[in-house]
Coordinates of C-alpha atoms and ligand atoms in Angstrom, one line a residue:
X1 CA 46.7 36.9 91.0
X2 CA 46.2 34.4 93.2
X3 CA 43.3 34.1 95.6
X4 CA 45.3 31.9 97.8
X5 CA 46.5 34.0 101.3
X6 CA 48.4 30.8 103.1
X7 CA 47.9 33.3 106.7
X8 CA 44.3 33.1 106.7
X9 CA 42.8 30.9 108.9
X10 CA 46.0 29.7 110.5
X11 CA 46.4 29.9 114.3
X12 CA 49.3 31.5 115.4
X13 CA 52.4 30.8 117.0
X14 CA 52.1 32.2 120.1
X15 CA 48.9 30.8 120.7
X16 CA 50.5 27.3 119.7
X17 CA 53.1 28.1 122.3
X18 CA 50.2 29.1 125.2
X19 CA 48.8 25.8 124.4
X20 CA 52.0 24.4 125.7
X21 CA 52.0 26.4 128.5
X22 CA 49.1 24.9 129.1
X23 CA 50.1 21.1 128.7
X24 CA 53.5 21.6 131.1
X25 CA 50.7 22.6 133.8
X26 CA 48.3 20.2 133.7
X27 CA 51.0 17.8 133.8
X28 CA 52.3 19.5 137.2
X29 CA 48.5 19.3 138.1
X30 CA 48.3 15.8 137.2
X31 CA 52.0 14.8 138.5
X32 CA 50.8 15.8 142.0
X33 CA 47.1 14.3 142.0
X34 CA 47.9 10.9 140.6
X35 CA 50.2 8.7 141.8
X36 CA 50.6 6.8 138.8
X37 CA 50.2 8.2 135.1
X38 CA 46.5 9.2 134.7
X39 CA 45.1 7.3 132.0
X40 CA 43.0 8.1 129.1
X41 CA 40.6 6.2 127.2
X42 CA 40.3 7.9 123.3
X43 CA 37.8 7.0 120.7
X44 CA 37.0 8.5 117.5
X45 CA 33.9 7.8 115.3
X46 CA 33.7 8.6 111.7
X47 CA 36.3 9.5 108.8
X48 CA 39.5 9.4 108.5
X49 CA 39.9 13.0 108.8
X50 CA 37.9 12.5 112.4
X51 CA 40.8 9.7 113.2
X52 CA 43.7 12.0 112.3
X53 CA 42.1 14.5 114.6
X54 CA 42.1 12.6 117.5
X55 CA 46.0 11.4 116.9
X56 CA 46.8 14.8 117.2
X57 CA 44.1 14.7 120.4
X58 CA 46.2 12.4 121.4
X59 CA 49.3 14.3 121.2
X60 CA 48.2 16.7 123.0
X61 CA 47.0 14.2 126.0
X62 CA 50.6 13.1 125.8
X63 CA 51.9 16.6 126.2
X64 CA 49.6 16.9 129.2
X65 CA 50.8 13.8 130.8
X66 CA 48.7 11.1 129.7
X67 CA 49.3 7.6 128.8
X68 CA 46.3 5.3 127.0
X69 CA 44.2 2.4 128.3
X70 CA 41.7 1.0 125.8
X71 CA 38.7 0.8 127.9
X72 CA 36.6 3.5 129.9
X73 CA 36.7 0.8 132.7
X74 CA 39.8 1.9 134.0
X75 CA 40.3 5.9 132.3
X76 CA 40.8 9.0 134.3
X77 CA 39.6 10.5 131.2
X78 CA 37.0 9.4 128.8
X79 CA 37.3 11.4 125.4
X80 CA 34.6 10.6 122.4
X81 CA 35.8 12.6 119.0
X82 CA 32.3 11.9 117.4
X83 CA 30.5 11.7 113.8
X84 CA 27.9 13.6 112.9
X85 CA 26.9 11.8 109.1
X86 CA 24.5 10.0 109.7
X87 CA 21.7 9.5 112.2
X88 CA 22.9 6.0 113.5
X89 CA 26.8 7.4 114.2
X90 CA 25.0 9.6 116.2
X91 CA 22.9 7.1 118.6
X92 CA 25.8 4.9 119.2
X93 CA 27.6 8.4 120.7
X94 CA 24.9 9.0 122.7
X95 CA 24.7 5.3 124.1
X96 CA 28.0 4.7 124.8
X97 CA 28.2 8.3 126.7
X98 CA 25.0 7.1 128.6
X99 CA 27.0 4.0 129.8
X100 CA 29.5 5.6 131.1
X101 CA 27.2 7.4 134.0
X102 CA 27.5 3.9 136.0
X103 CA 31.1 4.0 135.8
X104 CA 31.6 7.5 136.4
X105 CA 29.3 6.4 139.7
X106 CA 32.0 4.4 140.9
X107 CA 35.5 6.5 139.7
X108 CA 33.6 9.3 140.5
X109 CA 37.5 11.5 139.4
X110 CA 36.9 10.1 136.1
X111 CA 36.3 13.2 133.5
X112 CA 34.2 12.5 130.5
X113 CA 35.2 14.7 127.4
X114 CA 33.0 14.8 124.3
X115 CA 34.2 16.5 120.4
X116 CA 34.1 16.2 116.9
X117 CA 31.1 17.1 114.5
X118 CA 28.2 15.9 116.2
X119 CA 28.7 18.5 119.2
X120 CA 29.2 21.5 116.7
X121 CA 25.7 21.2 116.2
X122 CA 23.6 23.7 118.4
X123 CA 20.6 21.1 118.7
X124 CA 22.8 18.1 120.1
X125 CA 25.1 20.3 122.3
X126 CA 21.9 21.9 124.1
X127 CA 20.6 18.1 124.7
X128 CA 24.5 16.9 125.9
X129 CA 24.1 19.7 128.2
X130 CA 20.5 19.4 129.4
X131 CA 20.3 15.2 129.4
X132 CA 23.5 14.2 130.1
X133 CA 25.3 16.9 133.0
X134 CA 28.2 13.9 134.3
X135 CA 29.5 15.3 131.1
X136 CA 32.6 17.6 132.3
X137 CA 34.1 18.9 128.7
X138 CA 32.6 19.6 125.4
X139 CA 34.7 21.2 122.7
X140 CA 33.4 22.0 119.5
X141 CA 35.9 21.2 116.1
X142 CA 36.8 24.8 115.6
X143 CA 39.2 24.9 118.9
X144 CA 40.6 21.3 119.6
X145 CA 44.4 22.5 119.1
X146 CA 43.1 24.4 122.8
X147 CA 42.5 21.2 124.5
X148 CA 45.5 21.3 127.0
X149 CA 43.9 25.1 128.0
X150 CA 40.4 23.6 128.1
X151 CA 41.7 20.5 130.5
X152 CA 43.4 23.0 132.5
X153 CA 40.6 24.9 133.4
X154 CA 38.8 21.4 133.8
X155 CA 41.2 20.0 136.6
X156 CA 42.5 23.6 138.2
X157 CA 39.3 25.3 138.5
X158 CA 37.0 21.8 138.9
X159 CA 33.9 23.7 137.0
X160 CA 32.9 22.0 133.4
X161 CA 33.5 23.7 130.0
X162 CA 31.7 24.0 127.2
X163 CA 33.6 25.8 124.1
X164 CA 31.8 25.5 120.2
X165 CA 32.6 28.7 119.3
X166 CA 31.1 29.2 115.5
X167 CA 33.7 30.1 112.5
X168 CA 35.1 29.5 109.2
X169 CA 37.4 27.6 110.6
X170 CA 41.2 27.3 111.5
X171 CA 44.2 25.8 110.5
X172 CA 46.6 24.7 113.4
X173 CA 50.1 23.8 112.8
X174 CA 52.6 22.0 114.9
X175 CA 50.5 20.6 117.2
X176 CA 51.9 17.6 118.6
X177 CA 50.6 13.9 117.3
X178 CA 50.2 10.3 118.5
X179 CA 50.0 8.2 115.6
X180 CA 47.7 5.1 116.2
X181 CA 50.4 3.1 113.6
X182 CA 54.2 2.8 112.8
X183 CA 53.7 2.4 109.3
X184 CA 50.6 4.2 108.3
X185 CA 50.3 7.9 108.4
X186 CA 47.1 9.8 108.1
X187 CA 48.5 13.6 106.6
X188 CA 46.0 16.3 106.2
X189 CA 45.9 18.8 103.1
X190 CA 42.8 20.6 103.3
X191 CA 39.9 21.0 106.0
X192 CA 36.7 21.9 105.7
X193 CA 33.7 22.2 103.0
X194 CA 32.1 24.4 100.2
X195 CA 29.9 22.0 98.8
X196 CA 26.6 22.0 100.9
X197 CA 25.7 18.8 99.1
X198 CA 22.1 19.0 99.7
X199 CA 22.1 15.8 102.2
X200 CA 25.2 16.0 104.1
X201 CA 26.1 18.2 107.7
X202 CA 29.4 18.3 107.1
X203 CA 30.0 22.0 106.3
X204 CA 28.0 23.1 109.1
X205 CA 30.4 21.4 111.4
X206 CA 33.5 21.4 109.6
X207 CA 33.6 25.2 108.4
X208 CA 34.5 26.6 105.3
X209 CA 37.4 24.7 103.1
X210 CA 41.0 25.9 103.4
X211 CA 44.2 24.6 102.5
X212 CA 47.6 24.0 104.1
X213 CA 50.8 24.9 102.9
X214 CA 52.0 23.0 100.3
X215 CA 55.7 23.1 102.8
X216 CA 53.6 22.5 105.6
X217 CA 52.4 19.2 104.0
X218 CA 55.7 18.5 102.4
X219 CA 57.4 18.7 105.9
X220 CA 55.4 16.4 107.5
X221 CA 55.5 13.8 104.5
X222 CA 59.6 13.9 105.0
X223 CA 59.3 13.6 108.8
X224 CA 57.0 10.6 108.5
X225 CA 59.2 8.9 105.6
X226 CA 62.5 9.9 107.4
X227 CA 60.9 7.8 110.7
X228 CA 60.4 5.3 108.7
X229 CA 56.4 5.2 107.7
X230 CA 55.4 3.1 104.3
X231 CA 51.9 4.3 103.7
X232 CA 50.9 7.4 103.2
X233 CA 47.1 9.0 102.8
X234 CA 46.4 12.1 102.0
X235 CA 43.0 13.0 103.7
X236 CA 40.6 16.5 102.6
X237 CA 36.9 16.2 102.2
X238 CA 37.6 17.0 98.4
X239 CA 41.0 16.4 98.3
X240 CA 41.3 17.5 94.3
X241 CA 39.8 21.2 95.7
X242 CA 43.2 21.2 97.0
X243 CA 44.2 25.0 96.8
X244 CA 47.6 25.8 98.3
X245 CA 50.3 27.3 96.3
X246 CA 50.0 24.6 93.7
X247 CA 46.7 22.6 92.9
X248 CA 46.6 18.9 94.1
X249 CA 48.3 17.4 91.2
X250 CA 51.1 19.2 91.6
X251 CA 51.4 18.9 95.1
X252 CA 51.1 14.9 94.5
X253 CA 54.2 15.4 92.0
X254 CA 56.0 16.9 94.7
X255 CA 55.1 14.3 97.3
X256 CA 55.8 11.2 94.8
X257 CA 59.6 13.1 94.0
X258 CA 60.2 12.8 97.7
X259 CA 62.8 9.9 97.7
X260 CA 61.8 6.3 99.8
X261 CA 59.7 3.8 99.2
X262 CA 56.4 4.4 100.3
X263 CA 52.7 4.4 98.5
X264 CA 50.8 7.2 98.9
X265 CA 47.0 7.0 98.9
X266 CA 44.1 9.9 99.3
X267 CA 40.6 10.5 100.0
X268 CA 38.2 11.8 99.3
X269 CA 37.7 13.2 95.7
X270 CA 35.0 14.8 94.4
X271 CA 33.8 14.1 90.6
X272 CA 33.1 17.8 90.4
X273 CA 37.0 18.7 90.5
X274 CA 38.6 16.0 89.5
X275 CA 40.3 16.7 86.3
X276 CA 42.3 14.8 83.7
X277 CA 45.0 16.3 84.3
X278 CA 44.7 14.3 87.8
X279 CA 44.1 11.3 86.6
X280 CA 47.3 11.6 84.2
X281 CA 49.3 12.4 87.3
X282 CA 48.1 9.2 89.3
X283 CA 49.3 7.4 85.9
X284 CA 52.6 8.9 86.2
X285 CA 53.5 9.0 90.2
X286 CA 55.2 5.4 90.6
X287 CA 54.3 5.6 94.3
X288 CA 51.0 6.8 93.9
X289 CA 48.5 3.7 94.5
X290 CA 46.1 2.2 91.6
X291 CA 42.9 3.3 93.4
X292 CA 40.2 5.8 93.0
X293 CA 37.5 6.4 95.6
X294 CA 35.3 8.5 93.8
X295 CA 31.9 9.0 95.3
X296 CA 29.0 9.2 92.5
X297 CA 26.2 9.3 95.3
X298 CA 23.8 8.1 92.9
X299 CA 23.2 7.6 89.2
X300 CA 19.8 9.4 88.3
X301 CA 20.9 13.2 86.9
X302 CA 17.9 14.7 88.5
X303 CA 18.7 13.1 91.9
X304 CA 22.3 14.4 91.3
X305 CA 20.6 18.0 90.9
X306 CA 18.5 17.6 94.0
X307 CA 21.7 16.2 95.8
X308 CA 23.8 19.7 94.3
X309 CA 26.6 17.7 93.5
X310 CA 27.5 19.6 90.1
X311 CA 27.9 16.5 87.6
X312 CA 25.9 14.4 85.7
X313 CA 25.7 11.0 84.9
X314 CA 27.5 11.3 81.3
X315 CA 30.5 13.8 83.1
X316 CA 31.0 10.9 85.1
X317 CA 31.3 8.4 83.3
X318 CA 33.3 9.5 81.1
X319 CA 35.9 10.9 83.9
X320 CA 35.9 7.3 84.9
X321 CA 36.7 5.9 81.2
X322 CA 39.2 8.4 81.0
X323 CA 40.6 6.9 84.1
X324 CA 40.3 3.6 83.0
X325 CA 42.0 3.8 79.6
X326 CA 44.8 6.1 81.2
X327 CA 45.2 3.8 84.6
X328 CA 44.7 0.1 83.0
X329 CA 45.1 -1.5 86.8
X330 CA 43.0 0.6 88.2
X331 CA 40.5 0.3 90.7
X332 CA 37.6 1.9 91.6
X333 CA 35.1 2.6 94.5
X334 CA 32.7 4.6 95.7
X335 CA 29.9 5.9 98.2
X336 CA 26.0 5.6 97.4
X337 CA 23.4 6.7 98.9
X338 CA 20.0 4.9 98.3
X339 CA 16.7 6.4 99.3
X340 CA 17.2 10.3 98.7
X341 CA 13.8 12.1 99.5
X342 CA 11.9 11.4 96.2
X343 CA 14.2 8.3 94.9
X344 CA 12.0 6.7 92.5
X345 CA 12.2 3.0 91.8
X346 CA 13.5 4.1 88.0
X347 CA 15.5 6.6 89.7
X348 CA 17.4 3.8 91.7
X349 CA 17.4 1.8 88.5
X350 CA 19.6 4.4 87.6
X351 CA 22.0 3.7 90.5
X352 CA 22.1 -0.2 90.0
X353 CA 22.8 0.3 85.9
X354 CA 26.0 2.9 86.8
X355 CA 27.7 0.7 88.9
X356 CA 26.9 -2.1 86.7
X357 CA 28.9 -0.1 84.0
X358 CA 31.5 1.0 86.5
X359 CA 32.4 -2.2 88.1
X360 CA 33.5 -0.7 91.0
X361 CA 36.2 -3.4 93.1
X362 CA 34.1 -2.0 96.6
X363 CA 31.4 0.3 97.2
X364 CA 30.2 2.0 100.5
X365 CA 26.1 1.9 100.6
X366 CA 24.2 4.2 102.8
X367 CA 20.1 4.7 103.5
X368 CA 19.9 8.3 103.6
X369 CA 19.7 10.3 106.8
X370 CA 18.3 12.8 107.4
X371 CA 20.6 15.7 109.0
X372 CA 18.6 18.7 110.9
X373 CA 19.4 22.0 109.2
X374 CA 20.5 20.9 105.5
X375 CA 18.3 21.8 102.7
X376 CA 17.0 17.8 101.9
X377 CA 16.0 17.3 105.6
X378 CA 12.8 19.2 104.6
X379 CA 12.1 17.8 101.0
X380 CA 9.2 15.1 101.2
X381 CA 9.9 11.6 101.4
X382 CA 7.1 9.1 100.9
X383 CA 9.5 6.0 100.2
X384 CA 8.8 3.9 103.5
X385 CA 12.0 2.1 104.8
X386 CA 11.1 -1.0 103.6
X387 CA 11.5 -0.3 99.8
X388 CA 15.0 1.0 100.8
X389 CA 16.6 -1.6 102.6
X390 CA 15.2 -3.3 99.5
X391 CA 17.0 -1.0 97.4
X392 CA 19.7 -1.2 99.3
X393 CA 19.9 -5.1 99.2
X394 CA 19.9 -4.9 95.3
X395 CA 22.8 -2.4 95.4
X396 CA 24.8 -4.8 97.8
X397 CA 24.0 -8.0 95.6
X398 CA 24.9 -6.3 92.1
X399 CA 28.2 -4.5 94.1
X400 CA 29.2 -8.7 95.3
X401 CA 29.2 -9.7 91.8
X402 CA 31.4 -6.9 90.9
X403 CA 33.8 -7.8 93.6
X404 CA 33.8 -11.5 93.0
X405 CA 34.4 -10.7 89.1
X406 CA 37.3 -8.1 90.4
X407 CA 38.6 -10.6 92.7
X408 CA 39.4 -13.5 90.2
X409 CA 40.6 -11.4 87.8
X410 CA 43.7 -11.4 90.4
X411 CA 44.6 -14.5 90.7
X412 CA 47.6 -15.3 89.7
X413 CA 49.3 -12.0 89.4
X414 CA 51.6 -10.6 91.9
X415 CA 51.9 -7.4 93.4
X416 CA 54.2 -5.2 95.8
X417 CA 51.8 -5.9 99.6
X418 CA 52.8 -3.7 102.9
X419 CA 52.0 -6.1 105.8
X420 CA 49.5 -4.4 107.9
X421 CA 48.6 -6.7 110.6
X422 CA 48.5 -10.4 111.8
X423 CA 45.2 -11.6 111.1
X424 CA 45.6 -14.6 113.1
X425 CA 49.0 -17.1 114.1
X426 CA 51.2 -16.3 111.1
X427 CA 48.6 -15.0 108.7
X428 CA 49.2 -11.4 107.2
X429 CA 46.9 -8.9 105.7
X430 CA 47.6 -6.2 103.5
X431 CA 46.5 -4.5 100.4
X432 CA 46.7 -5.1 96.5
X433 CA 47.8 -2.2 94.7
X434 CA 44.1 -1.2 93.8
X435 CA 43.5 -1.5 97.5
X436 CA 42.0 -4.8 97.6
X437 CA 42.2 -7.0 100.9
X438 CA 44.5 -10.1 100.3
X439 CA 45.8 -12.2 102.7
X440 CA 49.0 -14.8 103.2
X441 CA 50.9 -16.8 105.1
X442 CA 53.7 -14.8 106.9
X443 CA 55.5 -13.9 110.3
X444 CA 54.2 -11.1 112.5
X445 CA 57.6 -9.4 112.5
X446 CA 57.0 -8.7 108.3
X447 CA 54.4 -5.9 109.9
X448 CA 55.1 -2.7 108.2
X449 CA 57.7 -4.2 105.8
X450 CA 56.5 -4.8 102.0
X451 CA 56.6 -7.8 100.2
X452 CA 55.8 -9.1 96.9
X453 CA 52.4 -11.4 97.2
X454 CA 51.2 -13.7 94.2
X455 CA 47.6 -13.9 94.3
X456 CA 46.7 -18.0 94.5
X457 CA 43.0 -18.2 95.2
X458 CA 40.0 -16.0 96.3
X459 CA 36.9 -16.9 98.6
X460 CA 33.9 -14.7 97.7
X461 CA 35.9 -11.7 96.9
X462 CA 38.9 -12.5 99.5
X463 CA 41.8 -12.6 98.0
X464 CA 44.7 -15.3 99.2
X465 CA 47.7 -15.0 98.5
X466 CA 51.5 -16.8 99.0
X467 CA 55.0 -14.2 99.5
X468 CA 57.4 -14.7 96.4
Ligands
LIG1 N1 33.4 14.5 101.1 C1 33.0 13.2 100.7 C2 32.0 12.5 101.6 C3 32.1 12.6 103.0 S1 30.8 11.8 103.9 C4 32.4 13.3 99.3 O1 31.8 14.3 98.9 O2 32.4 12.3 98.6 C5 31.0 10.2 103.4 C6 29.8 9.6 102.7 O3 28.7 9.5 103.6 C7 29.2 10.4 101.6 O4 29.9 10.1 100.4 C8 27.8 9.9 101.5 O5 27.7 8.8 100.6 C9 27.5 9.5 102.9 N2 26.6 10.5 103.5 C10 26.8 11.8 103.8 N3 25.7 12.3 104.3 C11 24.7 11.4 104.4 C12 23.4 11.3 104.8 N4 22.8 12.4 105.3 N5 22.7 10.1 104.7 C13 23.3 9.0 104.2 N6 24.6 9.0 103.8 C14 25.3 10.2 103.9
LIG2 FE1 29.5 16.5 102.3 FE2 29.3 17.0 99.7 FE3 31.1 18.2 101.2 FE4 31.3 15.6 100.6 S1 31.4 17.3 99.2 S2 31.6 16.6 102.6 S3 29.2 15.0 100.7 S4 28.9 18.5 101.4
LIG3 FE1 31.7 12.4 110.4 FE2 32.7 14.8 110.7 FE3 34.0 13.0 109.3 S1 30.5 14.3 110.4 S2 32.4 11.7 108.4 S3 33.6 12.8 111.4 S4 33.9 15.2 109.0

């Protein structure tokens, strides 16, 4: 029998239909106060996961009456969906919500809103609270499908709120969404983490993992194709601990049938549970794109252990040779973290001689951080900050040469490019198949359209390119 119960977790109807109870007030409330639309200013730090959040933040702002401005300067409504990773995502919260006292000063209506990870955590809401009271909202990541209630309560009763309820976590469906692009869709499958990797916060703040429907997912991949987006990514901490009805391979089978042409992409997946049987699905989904992000955190088996990631060194590399011989174009990439309490020098070694046998096309390098309350905040750490960033600069020298190898191995192939954005006056970026940045001559109104790109040149590891 399956374990999988597709209720649990998931908020129900009628509280979806409250919520817009909610929203058709405030924007009575609003109607009345403002003369024109009030504006809001939304920013969101961190992952991916964070951004798709705060489109459907954005959503519900809409609902509520709001239209967007891209600076505090001129917001009614200042709204920070934060990151809690890493120390430094952290600071820059609290700076930019410590410059917006002076404005506040002078709009004195404006209301400043703060969510995300960072304010789930007990330690950081208490100091929001005590060091920083022009705050008016805080809403923890447990309850952000009640933001139209929350704003209600903000403008019609004029006290602050505070909500971080603690939980497992909840699935809301149907709640309305702004999406930042026309072409490029952020869907959700999964939310929340198991893992407790020994480093990171994120399942304090995120809750326990739980799956969406497989039709719930399906549904909004359809809408999204049917209005007319090309790129599709598939976000979940561990998106191959997918468990809905069917595991995540098959629910990539099902997405790749759905007729159109549009690439699908996903992150993030976990070495720990991502099987062959995957990897022969990415080989056989057409619209599925040559790329693997596949965090290895670091390459020494006993830092792996300390980290609690459940592989070793020799489990992954040979995933990754599987991958290789199954996938020949594909690419890879990665997160690292150098400087785990009690990294040795040989330890790092370690780190530098796996991606030298990887050859990853990218990788993403962090120091590590320490995060209050997870298990390898108190493990000793004599390694002063100097050897790190030493480390670190290693790491990002060995990574260039990998990149610069990857890179010229491209030229003079072609591949099938979605136009994402004019760079400058009629130069395009977009994406090789394996997901590396090229870039070519071409009109702005090609935006969102694909083309085929032949790859004429590369500088350092940016690729050039000419449509053909
Ligand atoms: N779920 C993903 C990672 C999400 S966090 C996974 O397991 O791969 C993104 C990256 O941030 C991690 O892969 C890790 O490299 C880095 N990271 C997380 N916690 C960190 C910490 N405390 N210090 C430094 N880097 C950290
Ligand atoms: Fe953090 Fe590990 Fe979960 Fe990734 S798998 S979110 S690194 S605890
Ligand atoms: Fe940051 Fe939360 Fe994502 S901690 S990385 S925004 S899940």
């Amino acid at each position: 029998m399956s374990l999988y119960d597709p209720m649990k977790n998931v908020v129900p109807p009628s509280e979806t239909a409250r919520q817009n109870e909610y929203a058709a007030l405030v924007r009575t409330v609003l109607d009345a106060r403002f003369s024109d639309k009030p504006r809001a200013f939304v920013h969101t730090y961190g992952c991916q996961g964070n951004v798709s959040d705060g489109e459907r933040m954005k959503g519900m702002l809409r609902a509520c009456g709001f239209v967007f401005t891209d600076t505090p300067d001129d917001a009614d409504l200042v709204l920070y969906n934060t990151c809690a990773v890493r120390e430094h995502a952290q600071d820059r919260v609290f700076g930019n919500v410590g410059a917006l006292k002076p404005i506040k000063n002078k709009r004195r209506h404006m209301k400043i809103a703060l969510c995300g990870c960072m304010v789930q955590q007990p330690h950081v809401a208490q100091r929001l609270r005590r060091s920083y009271p022009f705050v008016d909202l805080i809403f923890g990541t447990h309850v952000t499908h009640r933001l139209p209630e929350f704003l209600y309560r903000l403008y019609c009763t004029g006290e602050k709120v505070c909500e971080i309820p603690q939980s497992d976590g909840v699935i809301a469906e149907n709640i309305p969404v702004s999406r930042d692009s026309s072409f490029k869709a952020w869907v959700p499958i999964m939310y929340g983490c198991n893992n407790f990797c020994s480093y990171c916060i994120v399942p304090y703040v995120r809750g326990r993992e739980r799956s969406r429907t497989v039709d719930a997912i399906l549904d909004e991949v359809r809408s999204v194709v049917a209005a007319g987006y090309k790129e599709i990514t598939l976000l979940g901490q561990n998106v191959n601990s997918y468990k809905g009805e069917l595991d995540f391979a098959g629910l990539l089978r099902e997405i790749n049938a759905i007729p159109g042409e549009f690439l699908i992409r996903f992150m993030t997946s976990h070495p720990k549970d991502c099987t062959r049987e995957l990897i022969d699905t990415i080989a056989a989904c057409e619209k599925v794109e040559r790329h693997l992000h596949l965090p290895f955190q670091s390459g020494s088996d006993r830092i792996l252990r300390e980290m609690n990631r459940h592989y070793d060194r020799a489990q992954y590399l040979s995933l990754v040779n599987y991958a290789k011989q199954t996938i020949p174009d594909l690419l890879l990439t990665s997160d690292v973290i150098v400087g785990f309490p009690g990294e040795t020098a040989q330890e790092f070694d370690e780190t530098l001689s796996l991606a030298d046998e990887v050859g990853f096309s990218s990788l993403f390098l962090f120091i590590y951080s320490p995060r209050e309350g997870t298990k390898a905040a108190s493990m000793p750490d004599e390694t002063d900050r100097a050897e790190k960033v030493r480390r670190f600069q290693s790491l990002e020298k060995l990574q260039a040469q990998h990149s610069t190898r990857i890179a010229e191995s491209m030229v003079g192939r072609t591949f099938r490019v979605l136009c994402e954005e004019e760079n400058r006056e009629g130069v395009l970026t977009g994406k090789t198949s394996g997901s590396m940045p090229v870039e070519f001559p071409g009109a702005a109104d090609r935006v969102g359209t694909f083309v085929d790109v032949r790859i004429t040149e590369r500088t350092g590891w940016t690729l050039k390119g000419e449509i053909v």
